[in-house]
């Protein structure tokens, strides 16, 4: 099939690469978010998907909105059979959805109808799910509610961060997306409507959402920190100073919620149940370091708390 691929961040790259490597599909163009400022110099940088397309000489379209008349006109000129989508990051309206014969087919990193929305991987970890996966579905007007072509499953490991889990899903999901397009082309797959039960939503995770509440049980603290690693990053306050926190380890030690106890082998912080041992800590403007090194350089008074 002749396809136009839509995607932006690194997790979409394996899917684009799989379609470029396929001998059954032609990637006629790529749609991605406009170049954005990055780094200390705030220079404009191409998205990971756009950069891969550039490497292969594929036309790159960067509309500010997918409803722009110029973009829609170019999409009609390209005349794709299907538009596969992975984490594109912009709203697609009916004018664009109606152009390809087989519609827009989205790879979503959850087992739909669970965790519709922007942050399904983070939600699955934070809520303690044991199994997650990826789904391919036809995009409709309602959020992530279109009929599903296929799924792959993935076990959530007890130490998984959202970054680690998303990396695995981006690879297995790339295979699912390629297989879905193969099946659409030869008529061997059919989309099935999603169940009306079991629907849940995973909105975008904000910086405020990533603040650690040490009155919560240790297991919940552990899941929250892993869910927001690497982005936006878990954090807490010590006095007026803000620190980012890496993944923690649940222990059997007892401490009041938030209270810090620095020992030679670990740095403990109390929660609503048992204490957790801090992994890495990053002060504002500084590099990440082991919690024990951080504690040696920080004058922690007895009874001080992370909040």
PDB file of C-alpha atoms in Angstrom:
ATOM      1  CA  UNK A   1       0.000   0.000   0.000  1.00  0.00           C
ATOM      2  CA  UNK A   2       0.955   3.614  -0.466  1.00  0.00           C
ATOM      3  CA  UNK A   3       1.031   5.159   3.017  1.00  0.00           C
ATOM      4  CA  UNK A   4       1.648   8.476   4.708  1.00  0.00           C
ATOM      5  CA  UNK A   5       3.059   7.901   8.202  1.00  0.00           C
ATOM      6  CA  UNK A   6       2.204  10.301  11.036  1.00  0.00           C
ATOM      7  CA  UNK A   7       4.321  10.350  14.196  1.00  0.00           C
ATOM      8  CA  UNK A   8       6.677  12.522  16.203  1.00  0.00           C
ATOM      9  CA  UNK A   9       8.695  11.151  19.183  1.00  0.00           C
ATOM     10  CA  UNK A  10      11.256   8.352  19.497  1.00  0.00           C
ATOM     11  CA  UNK A  11       8.687   5.608  20.326  1.00  0.00           C
ATOM     12  CA  UNK A  12       7.230   6.091  16.822  1.00  0.00           C
ATOM     13  CA  UNK A  13      10.583   5.505  15.093  1.00  0.00           C
ATOM     14  CA  UNK A  14      10.526   1.657  15.144  1.00  0.00           C
ATOM     15  CA  UNK A  15       7.145   1.678  13.404  1.00  0.00           C
ATOM     16  CA  UNK A  16       8.324   4.016  10.663  1.00  0.00           C
ATOM     17  CA  UNK A  17      11.475   1.940  10.213  1.00  0.00           C
ATOM     18  CA  UNK A  18       9.408  -1.252   9.945  1.00  0.00           C
ATOM     19  CA  UNK A  19       7.304   0.273   7.164  1.00  0.00           C
ATOM     20  CA  UNK A  20      10.358   1.630   5.350  1.00  0.00           C
ATOM     21  CA  UNK A  21      11.868  -1.870   5.484  1.00  0.00           C
ATOM     22  CA  UNK A  22       8.658  -3.551   4.308  1.00  0.00           C
ATOM     23  CA  UNK A  23       8.519  -4.745   0.721  1.00  0.00           C
ATOM     24  CA  UNK A  24       4.714  -4.483   0.765  1.00  0.00           C
ATOM     25  CA  UNK A  25       4.271  -0.790   1.534  1.00  0.00           C
ATOM     26  CA  UNK A  26       5.581   2.498   0.146  1.00  0.00           C
ATOM     27  CA  UNK A  27       6.050   5.358   2.617  1.00  0.00           C
ATOM     28  CA  UNK A  28       5.206   8.260   0.324  1.00  0.00           C
ATOM     29  CA  UNK A  29       5.518  10.951   3.010  1.00  0.00           C
ATOM     30  CA  UNK A  30       5.750  11.526   6.743  1.00  0.00           C
ATOM     31  CA  UNK A  31       3.662  13.922   8.836  1.00  0.00           C
ATOM     32  CA  UNK A  32       5.259  15.127  12.052  1.00  0.00           C
ATOM     33  CA  UNK A  33       5.103  18.034  14.475  1.00  0.00           C
ATOM     34  CA  UNK A  34       6.994  21.179  13.443  1.00  0.00           C
ATOM     35  CA  UNK A  35      10.665  21.519  14.366  1.00  0.00           C
ATOM     36  CA  UNK A  36      10.951  22.626  17.999  1.00  0.00           C
ATOM     37  CA  UNK A  37      13.639  24.488  20.007  1.00  0.00           C
ATOM     38  CA  UNK A  38      15.852  22.226  22.118  1.00  0.00           C
ATOM     39  CA  UNK A  39      19.047  22.349  24.151  1.00  0.00           C
ATOM     40  CA  UNK A  40      20.779  25.337  25.708  1.00  0.00           C
ATOM     41  CA  UNK A  41      21.010  27.150  22.384  1.00  0.00           C
ATOM     42  CA  UNK A  42      17.282  26.589  21.750  1.00  0.00           C
ATOM     43  CA  UNK A  43      18.005  25.712  18.147  1.00  0.00           C
ATOM     44  CA  UNK A  44      15.188  24.257  16.077  1.00  0.00           C
ATOM     45  CA  UNK A  45      15.470  20.479  15.971  1.00  0.00           C
ATOM     46  CA  UNK A  46      13.669  17.976  13.743  1.00  0.00           C
ATOM     47  CA  UNK A  47      11.494  15.400  15.504  1.00  0.00           C
ATOM     48  CA  UNK A  48      12.928  11.838  15.708  1.00  0.00           C
ATOM     49  CA  UNK A  49      10.403  10.682  13.097  1.00  0.00           C
ATOM     50  CA  UNK A  50      11.189  13.598  10.811  1.00  0.00           C
ATOM     51  CA  UNK A  51      14.917  12.957  11.156  1.00  0.00           C
ATOM     52  CA  UNK A  52      14.506   9.301  10.106  1.00  0.00           C
ATOM     53  CA  UNK A  53      12.420  10.360   7.121  1.00  0.00           C
ATOM     54  CA  UNK A  54      15.132  12.830   6.105  1.00  0.00           C
ATOM     55  CA  UNK A  55      17.733  10.050   6.230  1.00  0.00           C
ATOM     56  CA  UNK A  56      15.688   8.036   3.725  1.00  0.00           C
ATOM     57  CA  UNK A  57      14.797  10.943   1.459  1.00  0.00           C
ATOM     58  CA  UNK A  58      11.105  10.799   2.357  1.00  0.00           C
ATOM     59  CA  UNK A  59       9.011  13.967   2.056  1.00  0.00           C
ATOM     60  CA  UNK A  60       8.299  15.491   5.472  1.00  0.00           C
ATOM     61  CA  UNK A  61       5.129  17.504   6.145  1.00  0.00           C
ATOM     62  CA  UNK A  62       5.077  19.658   9.294  1.00  0.00           C
ATOM     63  CA  UNK A  63       1.714  21.438   9.531  1.00  0.00           C
ATOM     64  CA  UNK A  64       1.085  23.438  12.695  1.00  0.00           C
ATOM     65  CA  UNK A  65      -2.418  21.969  12.525  1.00  0.00           C
ATOM     66  CA  UNK A  66      -3.589  18.977  10.522  1.00  0.00           C
ATOM     67  CA  UNK A  67      -6.558  21.067   9.380  1.00  0.00           C
ATOM     68  CA  UNK A  68      -4.395  23.515   7.384  1.00  0.00           C
ATOM     69  CA  UNK A  69      -5.707  23.782   3.789  1.00  0.00           C
ATOM     70  CA  UNK A  70      -2.193  23.513   2.323  1.00  0.00           C
ATOM     71  CA  UNK A  71      -1.539  20.292   4.226  1.00  0.00           C
ATOM     72  CA  UNK A  72      -4.881  18.773   3.235  1.00  0.00           C
ATOM     73  CA  UNK A  73      -4.306  19.690  -0.394  1.00  0.00           C
ATOM     74  CA  UNK A  74      -0.868  18.033  -0.384  1.00  0.00           C
ATOM     75  CA  UNK A  75      -2.272  14.929   1.306  1.00  0.00           C
ATOM     76  CA  UNK A  76      -4.896  14.634  -1.427  1.00  0.00           C
ATOM     77  CA  UNK A  77      -2.179  14.990  -4.058  1.00  0.00           C
ATOM     78  CA  UNK A  78      -0.163  12.154  -2.488  1.00  0.00           C
ATOM     79  CA  UNK A  79      -3.371  10.079  -2.398  1.00  0.00           C
ATOM     80  CA  UNK A  80      -2.371   7.506   0.261  1.00  0.00           C
ATOM     81  CA  UNK A  81      -4.258   4.242   0.638  1.00  0.00           C
ATOM     82  CA  UNK A  82      -3.829   4.423   4.412  1.00  0.00           C
ATOM     83  CA  UNK A  83      -2.244   6.676   7.040  1.00  0.00           C
ATOM     84  CA  UNK A  84      -0.627   4.789   9.950  1.00  0.00           C
ATOM     85  CA  UNK A  85      -0.208   6.890  13.103  1.00  0.00           C
ATOM     86  CA  UNK A  86       2.032   6.496  16.156  1.00  0.00           C
ATOM     87  CA  UNK A  87       2.130   9.271  18.783  1.00  0.00           C
ATOM     88  CA  UNK A  88       1.660  12.062  16.251  1.00  0.00           C
ATOM     89  CA  UNK A  89       0.538  14.548  18.900  1.00  0.00           C
ATOM     90  CA  UNK A  90      -2.038  16.609  17.021  1.00  0.00           C
ATOM     91  CA  UNK A  91      -5.789  16.424  16.541  1.00  0.00           C
ATOM     92  CA  UNK A  92      -6.999  14.884  13.288  1.00  0.00           C
ATOM     93  CA  UNK A  93     -10.301  16.224  12.009  1.00  0.00           C
ATOM     94  CA  UNK A  94     -12.770  14.742   9.550  1.00  0.00           C
ATOM     95  CA  UNK A  95     -11.263  16.583   6.576  1.00  0.00           C
ATOM     96  CA  UNK A  96      -8.035  14.642   7.016  1.00  0.00           C
ATOM     97  CA  UNK A  97      -9.592  11.373   8.210  1.00  0.00           C
ATOM     98  CA  UNK A  98     -11.683  11.045   5.056  1.00  0.00           C
ATOM     99  CA  UNK A  99      -8.793  11.296   2.567  1.00  0.00           C
ATOM    100  CA  UNK A 100      -7.189   7.802   2.617  1.00  0.00           C
ATOM    101  CA  UNK A 101      -9.356   4.915   1.413  1.00  0.00           C
ATOM    102  CA  UNK A 102      -8.513   2.764   4.457  1.00  0.00           C
ATOM    103  CA  UNK A 103      -8.512   5.633   6.933  1.00  0.00           C
ATOM    104  CA  UNK A 104      -5.954   6.436   9.607  1.00  0.00           C
ATOM    105  CA  UNK A 105      -4.751   3.424  11.616  1.00  0.00           C
ATOM    106  CA  UNK A 106      -3.365   4.263  15.042  1.00  0.00           C
ATOM    107  CA  UNK A 107      -0.922   2.239  17.143  1.00  0.00           C
ATOM    108  CA  UNK A 108      -1.870   2.920  20.774  1.00  0.00           C
ATOM    109  CA  UNK A 109       0.162   1.638  23.698  1.00  0.00           C
ATOM    110  CA  UNK A 110      -2.566  -0.033  25.750  1.00  0.00           C
ATOM    111  CA  UNK A 111      -5.051  -2.866  25.488  1.00  0.00           C
ATOM    112  CA  UNK A 112      -8.084  -0.865  24.439  1.00  0.00           C
ATOM    113  CA  UNK A 113     -10.571   0.105  25.748  1.00  0.00           C
ATOM    114  CA  UNK A 114      -8.281   0.443  28.781  1.00  0.00           C
ATOM    115  CA  UNK A 115      -6.256   3.637  29.084  1.00  0.00           C
ATOM    116  CA  UNK A 116      -7.476   5.730  26.217  1.00  0.00           C
ATOM    117  CA  UNK A 117      -5.642   9.035  26.051  1.00  0.00           C
ATOM    118  CA  UNK A 118      -2.182  10.583  26.052  1.00  0.00           C
ATOM    119  CA  UNK A 119      -0.365   8.611  28.764  1.00  0.00           C
ATOM    120  CA  UNK A 120      -1.444   4.937  28.710  1.00  0.00           C
ATOM    121  CA  UNK A 121       1.935   3.485  29.711  1.00  0.00           C
ATOM    122  CA  UNK A 122       2.282   5.794  32.708  1.00  0.00           C
ATOM    123  CA  UNK A 123      -1.267   4.996  33.811  1.00  0.00           C
ATOM    124  CA  UNK A 124      -0.758   1.226  33.561  1.00  0.00           C
ATOM    125  CA  UNK A 125       2.328   1.354  35.797  1.00  0.00           C
ATOM    126  CA  UNK A 126       0.873   3.817  38.293  1.00  0.00           C
ATOM    127  CA  UNK A 127      -2.293   1.757  38.757  1.00  0.00           C
ATOM    128  CA  UNK A 128      -0.404  -1.495  39.267  1.00  0.00           C
ATOM    129  CA  UNK A 129      -1.501  -3.314  36.104  1.00  0.00           C
ATOM    130  CA  UNK A 130       0.336  -6.584  35.573  1.00  0.00           C
ATOM    131  CA  UNK A 131      -0.322  -6.813  31.823  1.00  0.00           C
ATOM    132  CA  UNK A 132      -0.499  -4.115  29.185  1.00  0.00           C
ATOM    133  CA  UNK A 133       0.120  -4.079  25.457  1.00  0.00           C
ATOM    134  CA  UNK A 134      -0.521  -2.231  22.221  1.00  0.00           C
ATOM    135  CA  UNK A 135      -3.542  -1.996  19.946  1.00  0.00           C
ATOM    136  CA  UNK A 136      -4.072  -0.952  16.351  1.00  0.00           C
ATOM    137  CA  UNK A 137      -7.390   0.717  15.582  1.00  0.00           C
ATOM    138  CA  UNK A 138      -9.089   2.910  13.013  1.00  0.00           C
ATOM    139  CA  UNK A 139      -9.236   6.509  14.156  1.00  0.00           C
ATOM    140  CA  UNK A 140     -12.719   7.980  14.626  1.00  0.00           C
ATOM    141  CA  UNK A 141     -13.871  11.309  16.047  1.00  0.00           C
ATOM    142  CA  UNK A 142     -14.155  10.014  19.622  1.00  0.00           C
ATOM    143  CA  UNK A 143     -10.862   9.705  21.546  1.00  0.00           C
ATOM    144  CA  UNK A 144      -9.198   6.299  20.945  1.00  0.00           C
ATOM    145  CA  UNK A 145     -12.620   4.700  20.506  1.00  0.00           C
ATOM    146  CA  UNK A 146     -12.329   3.290  16.987  1.00  0.00           C
ATOM    147  CA  UNK A 147     -12.644  -0.385  16.043  1.00  0.00           C
ATOM    148  CA  UNK A 148      -9.581  -2.509  16.854  1.00  0.00           C
ATOM    149  CA  UNK A 149      -7.639  -4.530  14.259  1.00  0.00           C
ATOM    150  CA  UNK A 150      -5.209  -6.350  16.568  1.00  0.00           C
ATOM    151  CA  UNK A 151      -3.304  -6.375  19.842  1.00  0.00           C
ATOM    152  CA  UNK A 152      -0.026  -7.541  21.354  1.00  0.00           C
ATOM    153  CA  UNK A 153       0.455  -8.034  25.087  1.00  0.00           C
ATOM    154  CA  UNK A 154       3.388  -7.203  27.345  1.00  0.00           C
ATOM    155  CA  UNK A 155       4.020  -8.084  30.983  1.00  0.00           C
ATOM    156  CA  UNK A 156       4.803  -5.151  33.254  1.00  0.00           C
ATOM    157  CA  UNK A 157       7.903  -5.989  35.266  1.00  0.00           C
ATOM    158  CA  UNK A 158       8.184  -4.971  38.892  1.00  0.00           C
ATOM    159  CA  UNK A 159      11.033  -2.574  38.131  1.00  0.00           C
ATOM    160  CA  UNK A 160       9.744  -1.133  34.840  1.00  0.00           C
ATOM    161  CA  UNK A 161       9.835   2.612  34.347  1.00  0.00           C
ATOM    162  CA  UNK A 162       7.506   4.081  31.766  1.00  0.00           C
ATOM    163  CA  UNK A 163      10.523   4.696  29.548  1.00  0.00           C
ATOM    164  CA  UNK A 164      11.630   1.070  29.669  1.00  0.00           C
ATOM    165  CA  UNK A 165       8.152  -0.323  29.113  1.00  0.00           C
ATOM    166  CA  UNK A 166       7.430   2.094  26.274  1.00  0.00           C
ATOM    167  CA  UNK A 167      10.671   1.088  24.555  1.00  0.00           C
ATOM    168  CA  UNK A 168       9.605  -2.570  24.535  1.00  0.00           C
ATOM    169  CA  UNK A 169       6.092  -1.704  23.392  1.00  0.00           C
ATOM    170  CA  UNK A 170       7.399   0.506  20.590  1.00  0.00           C
ATOM    171  CA  UNK A 171       9.265  -2.489  19.167  1.00  0.00           C
ATOM    172  CA  UNK A 172       6.514  -5.099  19.531  1.00  0.00           C
ATOM    173  CA  UNK A 173       3.964  -2.497  18.437  1.00  0.00           C
ATOM    174  CA  UNK A 174       5.919  -1.794  15.258  1.00  0.00           C
ATOM    175  CA  UNK A 175       5.497  -5.415  14.255  1.00  0.00           C
ATOM    176  CA  UNK A 176       1.789  -5.253  15.054  1.00  0.00           C
ATOM    177  CA  UNK A 177       1.313  -2.116  12.961  1.00  0.00           C
ATOM    178  CA  UNK A 178       3.122  -3.601   9.965  1.00  0.00           C
ATOM    179  CA  UNK A 179       1.090  -6.808  10.241  1.00  0.00           C
ATOM    180  CA  UNK A 180      -2.128  -4.784  10.504  1.00  0.00           C
ATOM    181  CA  UNK A 181      -1.349  -2.913   7.293  1.00  0.00           C
ATOM    182  CA  UNK A 182      -0.496  -6.216   5.594  1.00  0.00           C
ATOM    183  CA  UNK A 183      -3.870  -7.569   6.680  1.00  0.00           C
ATOM    184  CA  UNK A 184      -5.756  -4.481   5.536  1.00  0.00           C
ATOM    185  CA  UNK A 185      -4.086  -4.735   2.139  1.00  0.00           C
ATOM    186  CA  UNK A 186      -4.940  -8.399   1.575  1.00  0.00           C
ATOM    187  CA  UNK A 187      -8.283  -8.325   3.389  1.00  0.00           C
ATOM    188  CA  UNK A 188      -7.273 -10.825   6.079  1.00  0.00           C
ATOM    189  CA  UNK A 189      -7.983  -8.569   9.092  1.00  0.00           C
ATOM    190  CA  UNK A 190     -11.211  -6.912  10.134  1.00  0.00           C
ATOM    191  CA  UNK A 191     -11.646  -4.238  12.764  1.00  0.00           C
ATOM    192  CA  UNK A 192     -13.897  -5.154  15.701  1.00  0.00           C
ATOM    193  CA  UNK A 193     -15.765  -2.568  17.744  1.00  0.00           C
ATOM    194  CA  UNK A 194     -14.375  -1.952  21.220  1.00  0.00           C
ATOM    195  CA  UNK A 195     -16.338  -3.222  24.234  1.00  0.00           C
ATOM    196  CA  UNK A 196     -18.442  -0.627  26.002  1.00  0.00           C
ATOM    197  CA  UNK A 197     -17.228  -1.887  29.382  1.00  0.00           C
ATOM    198  CA  UNK A 198     -13.731  -1.574  30.825  1.00  0.00           C
ATOM    199  CA  UNK A 199     -13.162   1.905  29.418  1.00  0.00           C
ATOM    200  CA  UNK A 200     -10.571   3.993  31.292  1.00  0.00           C
ATOM    201  CA  UNK A 201      -8.688   7.171  30.509  1.00  0.00           C
ATOM    202  CA  UNK A 202      -5.064   8.239  30.826  1.00  0.00           C
ATOM    203  CA  UNK A 203      -4.713  12.021  30.480  1.00  0.00           C
ATOM    204  CA  UNK A 204      -1.372  13.705  29.931  1.00  0.00           C
ATOM    205  CA  UNK A 205       0.851  13.576  33.034  1.00  0.00           C
ATOM    206  CA  UNK A 206       1.760  17.037  34.336  1.00  0.00           C
ATOM    207  CA  UNK A 207       4.663  18.103  36.518  1.00  0.00           C
ATOM    208  CA  UNK A 208       2.231  18.527  39.417  1.00  0.00           C
ATOM    209  CA  UNK A 209       1.072  14.924  38.929  1.00  0.00           C
ATOM    210  CA  UNK A 210       4.690  13.779  39.411  1.00  0.00           C
ATOM    211  CA  UNK A 211       5.071  15.162  42.933  1.00  0.00           C
ATOM    212  CA  UNK A 212       5.541  12.304  45.383  1.00  0.00           C
ATOM    213  CA  UNK A 213       3.065  12.001  48.252  1.00  0.00           C
ATOM    214  CA  UNK A 214       4.938  10.203  50.999  1.00  0.00           C
ATOM    215  CA  UNK A 215       1.753   9.662  53.009  1.00  0.00           C
ATOM    216  CA  UNK A 216       0.740   7.124  50.332  1.00  0.00           C
ATOM    217  CA  UNK A 217       1.672   3.433  50.774  1.00  0.00           C
ATOM    218  CA  UNK A 218       5.198   2.440  49.753  1.00  0.00           C
ATOM    219  CA  UNK A 219       3.924   0.425  46.794  1.00  0.00           C
ATOM    220  CA  UNK A 220       2.047   3.459  45.467  1.00  0.00           C
ATOM    221  CA  UNK A 221       5.132   5.666  45.859  1.00  0.00           C
ATOM    222  CA  UNK A 222       7.203   3.093  43.974  1.00  0.00           C
ATOM    223  CA  UNK A 223       4.674   2.878  41.127  1.00  0.00           C
ATOM    224  CA  UNK A 224       4.297   6.644  40.839  1.00  0.00           C
ATOM    225  CA  UNK A 225       8.041   7.239  40.607  1.00  0.00           C
ATOM    226  CA  UNK A 226       8.468   4.531  37.972  1.00  0.00           C
ATOM    227  CA  UNK A 227       5.446   5.798  36.041  1.00  0.00           C
ATOM    228  CA  UNK A 228       6.858   9.314  35.646  1.00  0.00           C
ATOM    229  CA  UNK A 229      10.430   8.209  34.865  1.00  0.00           C
ATOM    230  CA  UNK A 230      11.968   9.626  32.736  1.00  0.00           C
ATOM    231  CA  UNK A 231       9.307  12.268  32.030  1.00  0.00           C
ATOM    232  CA  UNK A 232       8.263  14.497  33.665  1.00  0.00           C
ATOM    233  CA  UNK A 233      10.296  13.045  36.558  1.00  0.00           C
ATOM    234  CA  UNK A 234       9.228  12.428  40.169  1.00  0.00           C
ATOM    235  CA  UNK A 235      10.036  15.198  42.625  1.00  0.00           C
ATOM    236  CA  UNK A 236       9.714  16.329  46.218  1.00  0.00           C
ATOM    237  CA  UNK A 237      10.722  19.263  48.401  1.00  0.00           C
ATOM    238  CA  UNK A 238      13.277  19.334  51.209  1.00  0.00           C
ATOM    239  CA  UNK A 239      12.525  22.630  52.855  1.00  0.00           C
ATOM    240  CA  UNK A 240      12.223  25.050  49.931  1.00  0.00           C
ATOM    241  CA  UNK A 241      14.560  23.106  47.644  1.00  0.00           C
ATOM    242  CA  UNK A 242      13.168  20.827  44.984  1.00  0.00           C
ATOM    243  CA  UNK A 243      14.744  17.478  44.116  1.00  0.00           C
ATOM    244  CA  UNK A 244      14.042  15.008  41.337  1.00  0.00           C
ATOM    245  CA  UNK A 245      13.888  11.385  42.422  1.00  0.00           C
ATOM    246  CA  UNK A 246      14.745   8.232  40.490  1.00  0.00           C
ATOM    247  CA  UNK A 247      13.097   4.847  41.100  1.00  0.00           C
ATOM    248  CA  UNK A 248      12.968   3.697  44.719  1.00  0.00           C
ATOM    249  CA  UNK A 249      13.075   0.331  46.481  1.00  0.00           C
ATOM    250  CA  UNK A 250      10.397  -0.742  48.955  1.00  0.00           C
ATOM    251  CA  UNK A 251      11.853  -1.932  52.292  1.00  0.00           C
ATOM    252  CA  UNK A 252      10.545  -3.361  55.560  1.00  0.00           C
ATOM    253  CA  UNK A 253      11.947  -0.445  57.583  1.00  0.00           C
ATOM    254  CA  UNK A 254       9.653   1.858  59.539  1.00  0.00           C
ATOM    255  CA  UNK A 255       9.764   5.660  59.455  1.00  0.00           C
ATOM    256  CA  UNK A 256       7.138   8.411  59.685  1.00  0.00           C
ATOM    257  CA  UNK A 257       5.877   9.540  56.255  1.00  0.00           C
ATOM    258  CA  UNK A 258       8.444  11.717  54.497  1.00  0.00           C
ATOM    259  CA  UNK A 259      11.079  11.470  57.212  1.00  0.00           C
ATOM    260  CA  UNK A 260      14.632  10.931  55.911  1.00  0.00           C
ATOM    261  CA  UNK A 261      17.150   8.588  57.468  1.00  0.00           C
ATOM    262  CA  UNK A 262      20.607   8.569  55.848  1.00  0.00           C
ATOM    263  CA  UNK A 263      22.732   5.496  56.513  1.00  0.00           C
ATOM    264  CA  UNK A 264      25.965   4.227  54.988  1.00  0.00           C
ATOM    265  CA  UNK A 265      24.283   1.687  52.707  1.00  0.00           C
ATOM    266  CA  UNK A 266      21.100   3.573  51.820  1.00  0.00           C
ATOM    267  CA  UNK A 267      18.903   6.606  52.313  1.00  0.00           C
ATOM    268  CA  UNK A 268      15.441   5.799  53.603  1.00  0.00           C
ATOM    269  CA  UNK A 269      12.278   7.884  53.401  1.00  0.00           C
ATOM    270  CA  UNK A 270       9.136   6.998  55.318  1.00  0.00           C
ATOM    271  CA  UNK A 271       5.778   6.459  53.598  1.00  0.00           C
ATOM    272  CA  UNK A 272       2.266   5.617  54.704  1.00  0.00           C
ATOM    273  CA  UNK A 273       3.384   2.011  55.206  1.00  0.00           C
ATOM    274  CA  UNK A 274       7.065   1.039  55.166  1.00  0.00           C
ATOM    275  CA  UNK A 275      10.040   3.149  54.132  1.00  0.00           C
ATOM    276  CA  UNK A 276      11.494   3.281  50.642  1.00  0.00           C
ATOM    277  CA  UNK A 277      15.178   3.489  49.791  1.00  0.00           C
ATOM    278  CA  UNK A 278      15.994   6.305  47.397  1.00  0.00           C
ATOM    279  CA  UNK A 279      17.847   5.456  44.198  1.00  0.00           C
ATOM    280  CA  UNK A 280      19.149   8.577  42.474  1.00  0.00           C
ATOM    281  CA  UNK A 281      18.571  12.191  43.496  1.00  0.00           C
ATOM    282  CA  UNK A 282      19.004  15.311  41.383  1.00  0.00           C
ATOM    283  CA  UNK A 283      19.104  18.804  42.829  1.00  0.00           C
ATOM    284  CA  UNK A 284      18.082  21.736  40.640  1.00  0.00           C
ATOM    285  CA  UNK A 285      20.812  22.562  38.151  1.00  0.00           C
ATOM    286  CA  UNK A 286      22.961  19.586  39.118  1.00  0.00           C
ATOM    287  CA  UNK A 287      23.615  16.083  37.816  1.00  0.00           C
ATOM    288  CA  UNK A 288      21.886  12.979  39.117  1.00  0.00           C
ATOM    289  CA  UNK A 289      23.763  11.138  41.825  1.00  0.00           C
ATOM    290  CA  UNK A 290      23.330   8.149  44.095  1.00  0.00           C
ATOM    291  CA  UNK A 291      21.206   8.992  47.120  1.00  0.00           C
ATOM    292  CA  UNK A 292      24.026   8.073  49.493  1.00  0.00           C
ATOM    293  CA  UNK A 293      26.347  10.571  47.755  1.00  0.00           C
ATOM    294  CA  UNK A 294      23.614  13.197  47.838  1.00  0.00           C
ATOM    295  CA  UNK A 295      23.049  12.644  51.545  1.00  0.00           C
ATOM    296  CA  UNK A 296      26.764  13.006  52.328  1.00  0.00           C
ATOM    297  CA  UNK A 297      26.753  16.423  50.683  1.00  0.00           C
ATOM    298  CA  UNK A 298      23.479  17.565  52.218  1.00  0.00           C
ATOM    299  CA  UNK A 299      23.125  18.483  55.854  1.00  0.00           C
ATOM    300  CA  UNK A 300      20.007  16.538  56.778  1.00  0.00           C
ATOM    301  CA  UNK A 301      18.779  17.389  60.251  1.00  0.00           C
ATOM    302  CA  UNK A 302      17.158  14.704  62.382  1.00  0.00           C
ATOM    303  CA  UNK A 303      13.441  14.585  61.683  1.00  0.00           C
ATOM    304  CA  UNK A 304      13.644  16.459  58.363  1.00  0.00           C
ATOM    305  CA  UNK A 305      11.130  15.366  55.770  1.00  0.00           C
ATOM    306  CA  UNK A 306      10.710  15.209  52.039  1.00  0.00           C
ATOM    307  CA  UNK A 307       7.364  16.703  51.136  1.00  0.00           C
TER     308      UNK A 307
END
